[in-house]
């Protein structure tokens, strides 16, 4: 198999089989991320893809799911993606669902009809690294789009029948805009119909512009307690029914599960408990051990 650095996969999706069709990230400029900083974006050579599919056909001929890699494999146009999905279905005839993590901007270059065709070829579920629905925050972290783009592209996915995940990056607005980031993100997410909303807490990783700005005093990170408070604000204002997943370093509390609206009050109560009684030192220690998103 042809896997090039850096490889990211959704840990909540089956870890096998995987098929890399692109390298690097088309944007590669988010201030909190260095995952693909030294990896120029390009398509994986078609001969590599064909060779990998031949291997997969031998190793897992009855595969029913497949995760596409790497950073944003849906960036190519429909005309470049469709032949790859066709080859996947030829090599793996029992394929039922293809999944990919990608950017909001990768949906722009595809019409609803093209998205429907990709869905019919198996692309039934994707994950969008949204991070925020607040324009000030999106510009501050250089995401490369605005809240109206999130709504427009998510509604296209809904019309095409493609299920999608949305992520909220807790703490990425710093103290300067924390409340607005949480509330506006929840408002934008709630105007969409994600199957999953996932949250993670910001870690200032070496080499990221946000860490440099924090060291220079132009970005003020949230404390662990402030992160929890911001997460609570986001949850309080979120009104879309979905599964809810969090990577927050909460001590001894599992907030992840289905049917968010049915569990919302329990999640809020758990967050209230963590804000008042959580082991904040332990949470900070766990965060310091993180080396990647």
XYZ file of C-alpha atoms in Angstrom:
293
model
C 0.000 0.000 0.000
C 1.171 3.510 -0.806
C 0.818 5.647 2.336
C 2.727 8.933 2.496
C 3.190 11.135 5.545
C 1.167 12.520 7.196
C -1.723 10.044 7.498
C -4.895 11.071 9.313
C -7.873 8.782 9.749
C -11.100 9.181 11.708
C -10.660 6.944 14.791
C -14.430 6.468 15.041
C -14.586 4.885 11.605
C -13.323 1.390 10.692
C -9.538 1.556 10.548
C -9.371 -0.816 7.592
C -9.380 -0.697 4.687
C -7.843 2.691 3.975
C -7.109 4.139 0.533
C -4.972 7.223 0.045
C -5.960 9.284 -2.995
C -4.340 12.634 -2.138
C -1.291 13.904 -0.290
C -1.194 16.974 1.937
C -3.769 19.721 2.463
C -4.991 22.218 -0.123
C -5.220 25.005 2.488
C -2.369 24.137 4.845
C -2.600 27.475 6.661
C -4.822 27.005 9.729
C -3.049 28.666 12.652
C -3.582 25.763 15.063
C -2.284 22.964 12.806
C 1.073 21.798 11.452
C -0.029 18.296 10.431
C 0.679 18.846 6.717
C 2.901 21.920 6.914
C 5.737 20.372 4.905
C 3.565 18.244 2.604
C 2.507 19.963 -0.652
C -0.957 18.963 -1.841
C -1.149 16.683 -4.866
C -3.163 13.809 -6.221
C -1.892 10.326 -5.548
C -0.691 8.833 -8.869
C -3.488 6.780 -10.423
C -1.155 3.829 -10.856
C -0.591 3.822 -7.077
C -4.337 3.875 -6.465
C -4.858 1.000 -8.893
C -2.042 -1.015 -7.298
C -3.471 -0.410 -3.826
C -6.932 -1.515 -4.937
C -5.442 -4.728 -6.342
C -3.883 -5.361 -2.917
C -7.142 -4.606 -1.120
C -9.021 -6.955 -3.428
C -6.705 -9.768 -2.319
C -6.575 -8.828 1.366
C -10.210 -7.874 1.899
C -12.352 -8.828 -1.132
C -15.606 -8.577 0.846
C -14.909 -5.072 2.221
C -18.077 -3.054 2.667
C -16.594 0.188 3.998
C -13.598 2.254 2.947
C -11.989 5.381 4.371
C -10.333 7.749 1.889
C -7.133 9.596 2.827
C -5.482 11.992 3.384
C -6.053 15.601 4.580
C -8.906 16.574 2.270
C -9.325 13.871 -0.374
C -12.533 15.407 -1.728
C -10.728 18.525 -2.945
C -10.429 17.241 -6.548
C -13.287 17.948 -8.945
C -16.055 15.468 -9.656
C -14.386 14.536 -12.946
C -11.256 13.439 -11.086
C -13.035 11.761 -8.167
C -15.658 9.797 -10.091
C -13.161 7.501 -11.907
C -11.517 6.678 -8.548
C -14.840 5.719 -6.967
C -15.653 3.635 -10.040
C -12.362 1.783 -9.669
C -13.097 1.193 -5.976
C -16.419 -0.405 -6.827
C -14.868 -2.535 -9.559
C -12.147 -3.818 -7.235
C -14.406 -4.196 -4.182
C -17.852 -5.180 -5.523
C -19.425 -5.480 -2.053
C -18.642 -1.853 -1.188
C -21.536 -0.160 0.617
C -20.096 3.020 2.112
C -17.098 5.246 1.401
C -16.079 7.862 3.967
C -13.694 10.843 3.903
C -12.650 13.712 6.177
C -12.435 16.938 4.206
C -12.740 20.740 4.197
C -15.902 22.790 3.800
C -14.349 24.414 0.728
C -13.973 21.046 -1.006
C -17.733 20.906 -1.599
C -17.793 24.207 -3.523
C -16.493 22.794 -6.800
C -19.250 20.167 -7.013
C -22.896 20.660 -7.928
C -25.676 18.952 -5.989
C -26.173 16.600 -8.929
C -22.472 15.694 -8.939
C -22.611 15.077 -5.195
C -25.628 12.808 -5.731
C -23.664 10.809 -8.304
C -20.750 10.455 -5.879
C -23.190 9.281 -3.247
C -24.600 6.709 -5.641
C -21.043 5.465 -6.122
C -20.700 4.962 -2.381
C -19.628 8.307 -0.900
C -22.339 8.361 1.754
C -20.613 9.937 4.746
C -18.022 12.678 5.274
C -16.519 14.653 8.133
C -16.043 18.420 7.929
C -13.369 20.132 10.022
C -15.546 23.184 10.621
C -13.921 24.326 13.936
C -16.102 27.448 14.331
C -19.229 29.107 12.998
C -18.104 32.561 14.089
C -16.656 34.738 11.329
C -14.289 36.633 13.641
C -12.821 33.338 14.841
C -12.669 31.781 11.367
C -10.693 34.779 10.118
C -8.524 34.832 13.248
C -7.400 31.225 12.724
C -7.239 31.543 8.922
C -9.692 28.753 8.056
C -10.274 30.123 4.559
C -14.090 30.377 4.661
C -16.948 32.032 6.543
C -20.112 30.939 8.306
C -22.253 31.460 5.205
C -19.998 28.993 3.347
C -20.600 26.372 6.039
C -24.365 26.731 5.686
C -24.301 26.723 1.885
C -22.098 23.644 1.535
C -23.798 21.652 4.299
C -27.179 22.283 2.743
C -25.820 21.003 -0.572
C -24.755 17.800 1.154
C -28.217 17.445 2.688
C -29.856 17.921 -0.701
C -27.538 15.305 -2.187
C -28.258 12.818 0.591
C -24.704 12.673 1.975
C -24.474 12.361 5.755
C -21.869 14.506 7.462
C -20.073 15.198 10.727
C -19.186 18.695 12.003
C -16.378 19.579 14.416
C -16.170 22.389 17.000
C -12.685 23.349 18.207
C -13.063 24.378 21.834
C -10.729 27.230 22.860
C -9.514 28.257 19.424
C -10.826 31.839 19.767
C -8.873 32.390 23.003
C -10.197 34.605 25.769
C -10.609 37.429 23.252
C -13.731 35.927 21.648
C -14.648 32.791 23.596
C -18.325 33.551 24.249
C -19.012 34.617 20.672
C -17.175 31.604 19.273
C -19.266 29.193 21.337
C -22.655 30.809 20.771
C -22.281 31.611 17.088
C -20.865 28.155 16.339
C -23.831 26.512 18.034
C -26.197 28.723 16.046
C -24.586 27.798 12.724
C -24.346 24.089 13.566
C -28.021 24.145 14.605
C -29.020 25.445 11.167
C -27.499 22.308 9.669
C -28.390 18.629 10.017
C -25.160 16.832 10.994
C -25.321 13.174 11.950
C -22.483 13.777 14.438
C -21.165 16.876 16.193
C -17.673 16.371 17.562
C -15.698 18.668 19.859
C -12.062 18.784 20.793
C -10.043 21.120 22.987
C -7.299 23.290 21.510
C -3.736 22.240 22.241
C -1.041 24.766 21.341
C 1.357 22.532 19.430
C 4.998 23.382 18.691
C 5.433 25.182 15.385
C 1.891 26.526 15.190
C 1.285 30.254 14.666
C -1.171 30.257 17.590
C 1.556 29.080 19.974
C 3.863 31.812 18.674
C 1.110 34.377 19.164
C 0.469 33.096 22.698
C 4.175 33.471 23.493
C 4.099 37.001 22.060
C 1.000 37.889 24.076
C -1.307 38.463 21.108
C -3.365 35.289 21.743
C -4.619 34.440 25.229
C -5.324 30.721 25.710
C -8.182 29.580 27.903
C -7.544 27.811 31.184
C -8.960 24.290 31.569
C -11.884 25.681 33.541
C -12.526 28.325 30.886
C -12.395 25.638 28.191
C -15.087 23.706 30.032
C -17.183 26.844 30.412
C -16.920 27.561 26.682
C -17.833 23.957 25.864
C -20.849 24.246 28.144
C -21.955 27.413 26.356
C -21.674 25.654 23.007
C -23.701 22.666 24.249
C -26.306 24.938 25.844
C -26.982 26.719 22.552
C -26.766 23.652 20.273
C -30.228 22.525 19.128
C -29.638 20.028 16.309
C -30.331 16.381 17.057
C -27.266 14.285 16.392
C -24.743 12.015 18.000
C -22.316 13.950 20.212
C -18.610 13.144 20.562
C -16.011 14.996 22.587
C -12.237 14.591 22.864
C -12.067 16.998 25.792
C -9.726 15.913 28.595
C -12.599 15.657 31.089
C -11.783 13.554 34.138
C -13.933 10.492 34.576
C -16.928 11.774 32.609
C -18.082 10.326 29.293
C -20.209 12.813 27.361
C -20.061 10.889 24.086
C -23.178 9.150 22.784
C -26.227 9.222 20.486
C -29.420 11.304 20.720
C -27.860 14.590 21.818
C -31.148 16.398 22.481
C -32.386 13.602 24.745
C -29.100 13.706 26.688
C -28.485 17.459 26.592
C -29.479 18.210 30.192
C -27.337 15.344 31.476
C -24.381 16.615 29.439
C -24.844 20.129 30.828
C -25.079 18.767 34.381
C -21.901 16.750 33.851
C -20.090 19.827 32.541
C -21.313 21.880 35.503
C -19.860 19.238 37.811
C -16.540 19.260 35.971
C -16.359 23.067 36.048
C -16.827 23.050 39.839
C -15.148 19.807 40.888
C -13.080 18.477 37.982
C -9.402 17.641 38.322
C -8.185 20.617 36.300
C -4.508 19.852 36.945
C -4.975 16.355 35.531
C -6.739 17.755 32.450
C -3.895 20.211 31.876
C -1.317 17.441 32.285
C -3.093 15.276 29.705
C -3.228 18.193 27.276
C 0.513 18.803 27.681
C 1.224 15.257 26.480
C -0.568 15.770 23.158
C 1.655 16.022 20.107
C -0.917 16.191 17.345
C -4.530 17.199 16.695
